[in-house]
């Protein structure tokens, strides 16, 4: 079984401030990790993912996330946020091999990031 | 590029009515999912399918049925709608590999009065 915990349901910040959205996961097997973003009244879209290799992964719009295996975390960060980053962010995991089970995607409950001027 | 298409986008039902939500994907994905999204509850998996002709229950399957008769379509049915089923419903699809992401539709906003 696998689960994802997003520690903050809401994070309000001012424009140009740094932000960190926290994600911890639990799994009995090796997993891949994803961050999705949902802008108002839209579906979810992939922001970035960790598969293997470097533990720091980056998105095209300045977000980065660091995989920490010992702490089972995959926190999302941005050094300077914009008003347009206001959205809900979801952390998700998917097992890395089938092993008789399936590749069901498991989400956290989401963190609403609100960037204020 | 259509991706994942959900119909309808909005619907208002009376309690006890039935309806079917259609999800169609054109990416030849094996996996398809139905989620509901409610304030403070995140995304909760209703049912999912790992291939044509197969379905499985998720976290909150009660009151819903699904069918995957064709690989590209995944239908979600409400036999007798209840106000508790007022929600935004999202369909997603993905490949049969753990290192790939899911692709989401734009959602269906359902209100049961």
Tab-separated table of C-alpha atoms in Angstrom:
chain	number	residue	atom	x	y	z
A	1	UNK	CA	0.000	0.000	0.000
A	2	UNK	CA	1.125	3.559	-0.557
A	3	UNK	CA	0.008	6.918	0.799
A	4	UNK	CA	0.884	10.574	0.382
A	5	UNK	CA	0.694	13.295	3.012
A	6	UNK	CA	0.780	16.953	2.136
A	7	UNK	CA	1.412	18.695	5.387
A	8	UNK	CA	-0.131	22.071	4.570
A	9	UNK	CA	-3.604	22.464	3.129
A	10	UNK	CA	-3.105	26.184	2.449
A	11	UNK	CA	0.022	28.300	1.984
A	12	UNK	CA	-0.406	32.069	1.564
A	13	UNK	CA	2.673	34.014	0.491
A	14	UNK	CA	3.512	37.410	-0.925
A	15	UNK	CA	4.713	37.870	-4.472
A	16	UNK	CA	8.486	37.368	-4.960
A	17	UNK	CA	8.777	35.468	-1.661
A	18	UNK	CA	10.166	31.905	-1.574
A	19	UNK	CA	7.819	29.003	-0.961
A	20	UNK	CA	8.056	25.356	0.021
A	21	UNK	CA	5.171	22.904	-0.288
A	22	UNK	CA	5.782	19.767	1.702
A	23	UNK	CA	5.071	16.198	0.655
A	24	UNK	CA	5.822	12.962	2.465
A	25	UNK	CA	5.014	9.513	1.203
A	26	UNK	CA	4.778	5.997	2.531
A	27	UNK	CA	5.220	2.893	0.437
A	28	UNK	CA	6.318	-0.692	0.906
A	29	UNK	CA	7.913	-0.683	-2.552
A	30	UNK	CA	9.997	1.661	-4.656
A	31	UNK	CA	7.962	4.494	-6.189
A	32	UNK	CA	8.122	7.292	-8.683
A	33	UNK	CA	7.066	10.748	-7.503
A	34	UNK	CA	5.079	13.466	-9.215
A	35	UNK	CA	3.867	17.009	-8.610
A	36	UNK	CA	0.747	18.167	-10.404
A	37	UNK	CA	-0.696	21.680	-10.571
A	38	UNK	CA	-4.344	22.658	-10.904
A	39	UNK	CA	-5.147	26.226	-11.919
A	40	UNK	CA	-8.628	27.529	-11.090
A	41	UNK	CA	-11.409	25.745	-12.963
A	42	UNK	CA	-9.021	23.486	-14.825
A	43	UNK	CA	-7.877	19.887	-14.709
A	44	UNK	CA	-4.569	18.741	-13.271
A	45	UNK	CA	-1.386	18.942	-15.282
A	46	UNK	CA	2.050	17.551	-14.589
A	47	UNK	CA	4.508	19.998	-13.069
A	48	UNK	CA	7.526	17.725	-12.596
A	49	UNK	CA	8.459	14.155	-11.761
A	50	UNK	CA	11.264	12.191	-10.143
A	51	UNK	CA	12.136	8.867	-11.711
A	52	UNK	CA	15.812	8.226	-10.956
A	53	UNK	CA	19.225	9.851	-11.031
A	54	UNK	CA	19.687	13.345	-9.636
A	55	UNK	CA	17.470	13.869	-6.630
A	56	UNK	CA	16.752	17.460	-7.652
A	57	UNK	CA	14.283	17.899	-10.489
A	58	UNK	CA	13.137	21.129	-12.076
A	59	UNK	CA	10.136	22.384	-14.002
A	60	UNK	CA	10.130	24.857	-16.860
A	61	UNK	CA	8.512	27.599	-14.766
A	62	UNK	CA	11.073	27.736	-11.945
A	63	UNK	CA	9.774	25.142	-9.496
A	64	UNK	CA	12.058	22.417	-8.198
A	65	UNK	CA	11.578	19.386	-6.000
A	66	UNK	CA	14.079	17.289	-4.123
A	67	UNK	CA	13.682	13.593	-3.497
A	68	UNK	CA	14.900	12.531	-0.083
A	69	UNK	CA	14.740	8.771	0.294
A	70	UNK	CA	15.745	8.639	3.949
A	71	UNK	CA	13.031	11.111	4.923
A	72	UNK	CA	10.566	9.787	2.315
A	73	UNK	CA	9.910	13.337	1.188
A	74	UNK	CA	9.500	15.162	-2.101
A	75	UNK	CA	9.098	18.837	-1.197
A	76	UNK	CA	8.358	21.425	-3.866
A	77	UNK	CA	10.118	24.793	-3.803
A	78	UNK	CA	10.312	28.020	-5.717
A	79	UNK	CA	12.725	30.833	-4.792
A	80	UNK	CA	10.431	33.643	-5.962
A	81	UNK	CA	6.734	33.189	-6.670
A	82	UNK	CA	4.463	35.134	-9.011
A	83	UNK	CA	0.768	35.923	-8.823
A	84	UNK	CA	0.285	33.445	-11.671
A	85	UNK	CA	1.568	30.602	-9.463
A	86	UNK	CA	-1.670	30.748	-7.472
A	87	UNK	CA	-3.063	27.230	-7.834
A	88	UNK	CA	-3.564	23.972	-6.014
A	89	UNK	CA	-0.598	21.613	-5.998
A	90	UNK	CA	-0.855	17.858	-5.646
A	91	UNK	CA	1.874	15.382	-4.818
A	92	UNK	CA	1.444	11.835	-6.151
A	93	UNK	CA	3.234	8.476	-6.194
A	94	UNK	CA	3.179	5.491	-8.481
A	95	UNK	CA	4.976	2.206	-7.805
A	96	UNK	CA	8.055	1.617	-9.929
A	97	UNK	CA	7.379	-2.039	-10.743
A	98	UNK	CA	4.261	-4.121	-10.988
A	99	UNK	CA	5.162	-7.086	-8.807
A	100	UNK	CA	1.734	-8.615	-9.261
A	101	UNK	CA	-0.020	-5.389	-8.383
A	102	UNK	CA	-0.796	-2.400	-10.567
A	103	UNK	CA	0.422	1.115	-11.231
A	104	UNK	CA	-2.402	2.942	-9.525
A	105	UNK	CA	-1.670	6.636	-8.961
A	106	UNK	CA	-2.070	7.835	-5.367
A	107	UNK	CA	-2.520	11.534	-4.589
A	108	UNK	CA	-2.116	13.687	-1.534
A	109	UNK	CA	-4.962	15.994	-0.497
A	110	UNK	CA	-3.420	19.027	-2.151
A	111	UNK	CA	-1.957	22.365	-1.037
A	112	UNK	CA	-3.598	25.591	-2.101
A	113	UNK	CA	-0.886	28.153	-2.830
A	114	UNK	CA	-2.168	31.711	-2.811
A	115	UNK	CA	0.233	34.418	-3.942
A	116	UNK	CA	-0.741	37.894	-2.794
A	117	UNK	CA	0.521	41.188	-4.239
B	1	UNK	CA	-4.495	16.949	-29.794
B	2	UNK	CA	-7.649	16.042	-27.891
B	3	UNK	CA	-6.000	14.097	-25.033
B	4	UNK	CA	-8.669	13.300	-22.425
B	5	UNK	CA	-12.160	14.606	-23.107
B	6	UNK	CA	-14.984	14.578	-20.580
B	7	UNK	CA	-18.636	15.101	-21.373
B	8	UNK	CA	-20.669	16.848	-20.167
B	9	UNK	CA	-18.794	19.736	-18.540
B	10	UNK	CA	-21.700	20.780	-16.309
B	11	UNK	CA	-24.850	19.048	-15.174
B	12	UNK	CA	-27.594	19.575	-12.640
B	13	UNK	CA	-29.528	16.497	-11.522
B	14	UNK	CA	-32.479	15.995	-9.252
B	15	UNK	CA	-32.129	13.507	-6.415
B	16	UNK	CA	-32.872	10.033	-7.670
B	17	UNK	CA	-32.099	10.722	-11.324
B	18	UNK	CA	-29.462	8.761	-13.185
B	19	UNK	CA	-26.751	9.854	-15.538
B	20	UNK	CA	-23.575	8.720	-17.251
B	21	UNK	CA	-20.348	10.675	-17.512
B	22	UNK	CA	-18.230	9.862	-20.522
B	23	UNK	CA	-14.455	9.960	-20.652
B	24	UNK	CA	-12.620	9.465	-23.937
B	25	UNK	CA	-8.868	9.361	-24.517
B	26	UNK	CA	-7.019	9.199	-27.807
B	27	UNK	CA	-3.557	8.258	-26.484
B	28	UNK	CA	-4.015	4.475	-26.450
B	29	UNK	CA	-3.552	4.396	-22.677
B	30	UNK	CA	-4.197	1.209	-20.750
B	31	UNK	CA	-5.066	2.855	-17.425
B	32	UNK	CA	-8.084	5.069	-16.872
B	33	UNK	CA	-9.327	6.596	-13.632
B	34	UNK	CA	-12.328	8.432	-12.246
B	35	UNK	CA	-11.758	10.831	-9.342
B	36	UNK	CA	-13.988	13.185	-7.450
B	37	UNK	CA	-12.696	16.416	-6.003
B	38	UNK	CA	-14.324	18.071	-3.014
B	39	UNK	CA	-13.097	21.061	-0.963
B	40	UNK	CA	-10.606	19.948	1.680
B	41	UNK	CA	-10.747	16.316	0.543
B	42	UNK	CA	-8.323	16.401	-2.363
B	43	UNK	CA	-8.770	13.865	-5.143
B	44	UNK	CA	-10.466	10.637	-4.200
B	45	UNK	CA	-10.375	7.660	-6.502
B	46	UNK	CA	-13.806	6.276	-7.347
B	47	UNK	CA	-12.999	3.474	-9.796
B	48	UNK	CA	-10.213	2.703	-12.172
B	49	UNK	CA	-9.420	0.369	-15.038
B	50	UNK	CA	-6.135	-1.262	-16.015
B	51	UNK	CA	-7.349	-2.302	-19.443
B	52	UNK	CA	-10.298	-2.855	-21.733
B	53	UNK	CA	-12.989	-4.949	-20.090
B	54	UNK	CA	-11.552	-4.587	-16.570
B	55	UNK	CA	-12.556	-2.304	-13.719
B	56	UNK	CA	-11.661	-2.039	-10.057
B	57	UNK	CA	-12.928	-0.147	-7.029
B	58	UNK	CA	-11.082	2.806	-5.616
B	59	UNK	CA	-11.506	4.571	-2.280
B	60	UNK	CA	-15.092	5.785	-2.677
B	61	UNK	CA	-16.932	3.468	-5.097
B	62	UNK	CA	-20.364	3.372	-3.419
B	63	UNK	CA	-23.158	4.825	-5.520
B	64	UNK	CA	-21.161	4.625	-8.749
B	65	UNK	CA	-20.691	2.064	-11.488
B	66	UNK	CA	-18.227	2.042	-14.372
B	67	UNK	CA	-17.658	0.276	-17.647
B	68	UNK	CA	-14.699	0.010	-20.020
B	69	UNK	CA	-16.089	-1.726	-23.090
B	70	UNK	CA	-13.647	0.025	-25.396
B	71	UNK	CA	-10.060	0.877	-24.572
B	72	UNK	CA	-10.538	4.558	-25.320
B	73	UNK	CA	-13.694	5.078	-23.257
B	74	UNK	CA	-14.392	4.898	-19.539
B	75	UNK	CA	-17.967	5.546	-18.408
B	76	UNK	CA	-19.015	6.555	-14.901
B	77	UNK	CA	-22.643	5.966	-13.988
B	78	UNK	CA	-24.778	7.280	-11.176
B	79	UNK	CA	-27.857	5.086	-10.882
B	80	UNK	CA	-29.722	7.184	-8.301
B	81	UNK	CA	-28.063	10.516	-7.660
B	82	UNK	CA	-27.809	11.892	-4.136
B	83	UNK	CA	-26.841	15.386	-2.938
B	84	UNK	CA	-23.658	13.862	-1.466
B	85	UNK	CA	-22.540	13.185	-5.031
B	86	UNK	CA	-22.376	16.898	-5.796
B	87	UNK	CA	-18.742	17.287	-6.785
B	88	UNK	CA	-16.283	17.918	-9.582
B	89	UNK	CA	-15.422	14.695	-11.376
B	90	UNK	CA	-12.130	14.175	-13.164
B	91	UNK	CA	-11.159	11.462	-15.544
B	92	UNK	CA	-7.521	10.591	-16.175
B	93	UNK	CA	-5.604	8.117	-18.286
B	94	UNK	CA	-2.071	6.754	-18.301
B	95	UNK	CA	0.274	4.127	-19.626
B	96	UNK	CA	0.903	0.775	-18.003
B	97	UNK	CA	4.261	1.928	-16.661
B	98	UNK	CA	5.050	3.412	-13.281
B	99	UNK	CA	7.430	6.045	-14.652
B	100	UNK	CA	4.769	7.849	-16.652
B	101	UNK	CA	2.288	10.473	-15.587
B	102	UNK	CA	-1.479	10.529	-15.859
B	103	UNK	CA	-3.274	12.943	-18.143
B	104	UNK	CA	-6.426	14.630	-16.903
B	105	UNK	CA	-9.616	15.865	-18.475
B	106	UNK	CA	-11.033	19.291	-17.705
B	107	UNK	CA	-13.603	18.004	-15.261
B	108	UNK	CA	-17.379	17.697	-14.953
B	109	UNK	CA	-19.129	19.856	-12.390
B	110	UNK	CA	-22.156	17.935	-11.124
B	111	UNK	CA	-24.779	19.377	-8.824
B	112	UNK	CA	-27.469	17.168	-7.320
B	113	UNK	CA	-30.433	19.070	-5.903
